[in-house]
């Protein structure tokens, strides 16, 4: 019996596994520690936002205002390195000078590095070209307010669009004639009326017609005149969000504004390189050379550093001011037209 029992015990010991020790459960940390919690992935939010915005694309609407012959179309074409603004090939006898200011908007889709932008260039032929230029800024102010009204009507609809088309003017380049003396009364009146409804960036056109000393002196005079007349141009002081923005924008306001620029869409060979420029009997004026003009500063300011801010100031400041005024004037809603009544009934 003894040997048989020892054999069965041995067989049982082979079948029954040995009892293992339970794993030690770590105690809960008393305080939250980043090292204990590890990587969460919050930093991917930026990438998620980038993908979303890349799919939807961007809108940017730029208006150019100034007398004929100051190179408005050429400068915009140079700014975006493509033919985005129509340029007249020369004056035709059959064509009449417009009696009033006309508004011409041309839309384009520009793509660079996978980023799509719907660019709209709004030209204002006829501005300042008449003998009597009284109230010639009114059609421009009316157009800007019409775009705010269009956006507001879309916004207050019961069944509004997921993405409202944005036709609001984000930036207005105002071209100052390079007289070298002072601003004309027309320049002051325009900027005084329009600075409250749109972001105005003053630009001295055809800066190659002035010497370096004249250019510096003229810029200082323009800044002083704008200050004396209480005209605020973009970037406005009260919209600086923090100290970093204030330091950067103060430098632009005190040194760069107004930008003295030269525009050209023709290329020339200079020291073995192709450059945009204007050919003169004494040499080539290079558009993107900072020692020749401030075009590169204007391009960096409008596109590379402040484009999104221009859009935000338009939406949060100028559009909100217009919206608040309209809703107060009309008891909370824009006046109902036949079209909006029909839409309202169909929605119900």
Tab-separated table of C-alpha atoms in Angstrom, residues 176-325:
chain	number	residue	atom	x	y	z
A	176	UNK	CA	-0.651	107.339	-51.123
A	177	UNK	CA	0.764	109.369	-54.011
A	178	UNK	CA	4.578	109.892	-53.615
A	179	UNK	CA	4.410	113.702	-53.537
A	180	UNK	CA	7.019	114.001	-50.787
A	181	UNK	CA	5.060	116.866	-49.195
A	182	UNK	CA	1.972	115.854	-47.212
A	183	UNK	CA	-1.266	113.915	-47.431
A	184	UNK	CA	-4.054	115.339	-49.565
A	185	UNK	CA	-7.403	116.240	-47.923
A	186	UNK	CA	-8.926	113.304	-49.865
A	187	UNK	CA	-6.471	110.856	-48.228
A	188	UNK	CA	-7.308	112.138	-44.756
A	189	UNK	CA	-11.073	112.101	-45.327
A	190	UNK	CA	-11.046	108.570	-46.751
A	191	UNK	CA	-8.997	107.110	-43.897
A	192	UNK	CA	-10.995	109.042	-41.292
A	193	UNK	CA	-14.280	107.556	-42.540
A	194	UNK	CA	-13.099	104.030	-43.366
A	195	UNK	CA	-10.685	103.315	-40.476
A	196	UNK	CA	-13.694	102.500	-38.242
A	197	UNK	CA	-15.108	99.826	-40.575
A	198	UNK	CA	-12.065	98.125	-42.148
A	199	UNK	CA	-8.356	97.419	-41.495
A	200	UNK	CA	-6.470	100.130	-43.404
A	201	UNK	CA	-2.787	99.687	-44.277
A	202	UNK	CA	-1.305	102.883	-45.783
A	203	UNK	CA	1.186	102.329	-48.613
A	204	UNK	CA	3.397	104.896	-50.377
A	205	UNK	CA	3.229	103.911	-54.044
A	206	UNK	CA	6.114	104.121	-56.540
A	207	UNK	CA	8.703	104.815	-53.837
A	208	UNK	CA	11.486	104.722	-56.466
A	209	UNK	CA	10.477	108.279	-57.496
A	210	UNK	CA	11.906	109.626	-54.202
A	211	UNK	CA	15.424	109.739	-52.797
A	212	UNK	CA	16.175	107.880	-49.542
A	213	UNK	CA	16.121	111.128	-47.534
A	214	UNK	CA	12.825	112.240	-49.112
A	215	UNK	CA	11.287	108.833	-48.441
A	216	UNK	CA	12.267	108.836	-44.736
A	217	UNK	CA	11.051	112.401	-44.265
A	218	UNK	CA	7.758	111.727	-46.084
A	219	UNK	CA	7.055	108.629	-43.982
A	220	UNK	CA	7.570	110.600	-40.758
A	221	UNK	CA	5.305	113.397	-42.017
A	222	UNK	CA	2.530	110.944	-42.957
A	223	UNK	CA	2.704	109.260	-39.521
A	224	UNK	CA	2.489	112.633	-37.785
A	225	UNK	CA	-0.465	113.792	-39.908
A	226	UNK	CA	-2.367	110.578	-39.219
A	227	UNK	CA	-1.723	110.977	-35.481
A	228	UNK	CA	-2.779	114.656	-35.435
A	229	UNK	CA	-6.029	113.806	-37.279
A	230	UNK	CA	-6.792	110.883	-34.960
A	231	UNK	CA	-6.697	108.301	-37.759
A	232	UNK	CA	-5.889	104.767	-36.641
A	233	UNK	CA	-4.453	102.319	-39.144
A	234	UNK	CA	-3.849	98.597	-38.717
A	235	UNK	CA	-2.458	97.286	-36.344
A	236	UNK	CA	-4.495	99.415	-33.908
A	237	UNK	CA	-2.977	99.977	-30.466
A	238	UNK	CA	-6.065	98.945	-28.478
A	239	UNK	CA	-6.189	95.509	-30.140
A	240	UNK	CA	-2.723	94.385	-28.980
A	241	UNK	CA	-3.438	91.282	-26.881
A	242	UNK	CA	-0.189	90.906	-24.910
A	243	UNK	CA	3.244	92.450	-24.381
A	244	UNK	CA	4.834	90.434	-27.189
A	245	UNK	CA	2.213	91.664	-29.695
A	246	UNK	CA	2.573	95.238	-28.419
A	247	UNK	CA	6.382	95.208	-28.808
A	248	UNK	CA	6.180	93.764	-32.338
A	249	UNK	CA	3.355	96.062	-33.482
A	250	UNK	CA	4.928	99.174	-31.929
A	251	UNK	CA	8.011	98.565	-34.053
A	252	UNK	CA	5.844	98.299	-37.180
A	253	UNK	CA	3.834	101.424	-36.301
A	254	UNK	CA	6.880	103.565	-35.494
A	255	UNK	CA	9.354	102.370	-38.150
A	256	UNK	CA	7.647	100.639	-41.089
A	257	UNK	CA	4.309	102.430	-41.532
A	258	UNK	CA	3.476	103.550	-44.152
A	259	UNK	CA	5.287	100.988	-46.313
A	260	UNK	CA	7.199	102.652	-49.175
A	261	UNK	CA	6.928	100.066	-51.963
A	262	UNK	CA	7.737	99.376	-55.586
A	263	UNK	CA	5.786	96.788	-57.571
A	264	UNK	CA	6.854	94.869	-60.666
A	265	UNK	CA	5.877	91.604	-62.356
A	266	UNK	CA	8.898	91.553	-64.700
A	267	UNK	CA	12.026	89.491	-64.072
A	268	UNK	CA	15.620	90.537	-64.782
A	269	UNK	CA	19.006	88.861	-64.451
A	270	UNK	CA	21.100	90.352	-61.620
A	271	UNK	CA	24.401	88.698	-60.587
A	272	UNK	CA	23.297	85.401	-62.082
A	273	UNK	CA	19.922	85.417	-60.308
A	274	UNK	CA	16.400	86.075	-61.621
A	275	UNK	CA	14.826	88.934	-59.648
A	276	UNK	CA	11.606	90.936	-59.855
A	277	UNK	CA	12.440	94.532	-60.619
A	278	UNK	CA	12.158	97.741	-62.626
A	279	UNK	CA	14.797	98.605	-65.187
A	280	UNK	CA	16.075	102.182	-65.230
A	281	UNK	CA	18.927	103.825	-67.182
A	282	UNK	CA	21.134	103.712	-64.047
A	283	UNK	CA	20.354	100.146	-62.933
A	284	UNK	CA	17.659	97.700	-61.823
A	285	UNK	CA	15.490	98.410	-58.794
A	286	UNK	CA	14.982	95.047	-57.072
A	287	UNK	CA	11.503	94.740	-55.618
A	288	UNK	CA	12.436	92.167	-52.939
A	289	UNK	CA	15.657	93.915	-51.890
A	290	UNK	CA	15.158	95.773	-48.579
A	291	UNK	CA	17.855	98.306	-49.438
A	292	UNK	CA	15.808	99.329	-52.511
A	293	UNK	CA	12.226	99.331	-51.115
A	294	UNK	CA	10.000	97.920	-48.359
A	295	UNK	CA	7.938	95.529	-50.476
A	296	UNK	CA	9.343	92.466	-48.664
A	297	UNK	CA	8.308	93.977	-45.298
A	298	UNK	CA	4.761	94.586	-46.561
A	299	UNK	CA	4.469	91.031	-47.933
A	300	UNK	CA	5.735	89.499	-44.670
A	301	UNK	CA	3.384	91.730	-42.661
A	302	UNK	CA	0.217	91.017	-44.691
A	303	UNK	CA	0.765	87.324	-45.469
A	304	UNK	CA	3.379	85.698	-43.219
A	305	UNK	CA	2.730	87.272	-39.813
A	306	UNK	CA	-0.629	89.114	-39.674
A	307	UNK	CA	-2.999	87.455	-42.178
A	308	UNK	CA	-4.917	85.492	-39.533
A	309	UNK	CA	-4.966	88.506	-37.207
A	310	UNK	CA	-6.417	90.684	-40.008
A	311	UNK	CA	-9.259	88.179	-40.331
A	312	UNK	CA	-9.820	88.000	-36.569
A	313	UNK	CA	-9.902	91.792	-36.111
A	314	UNK	CA	-12.380	92.024	-39.021
A	315	UNK	CA	-14.657	89.419	-37.421
A	316	UNK	CA	-14.293	90.280	-33.726
A	317	UNK	CA	-14.094	94.080	-33.956
A	318	UNK	CA	-15.422	95.611	-37.203
A	319	UNK	CA	-18.123	93.038	-37.936
A	320	UNK	CA	-19.231	92.833	-34.280
A	321	UNK	CA	-19.539	96.642	-34.140
A	322	UNK	CA	-21.706	96.607	-37.287
A	323	UNK	CA	-23.756	93.632	-36.002
A	324	UNK	CA	-24.438	95.218	-32.599
A	325	UNK	CA	-25.560	98.470	-34.243
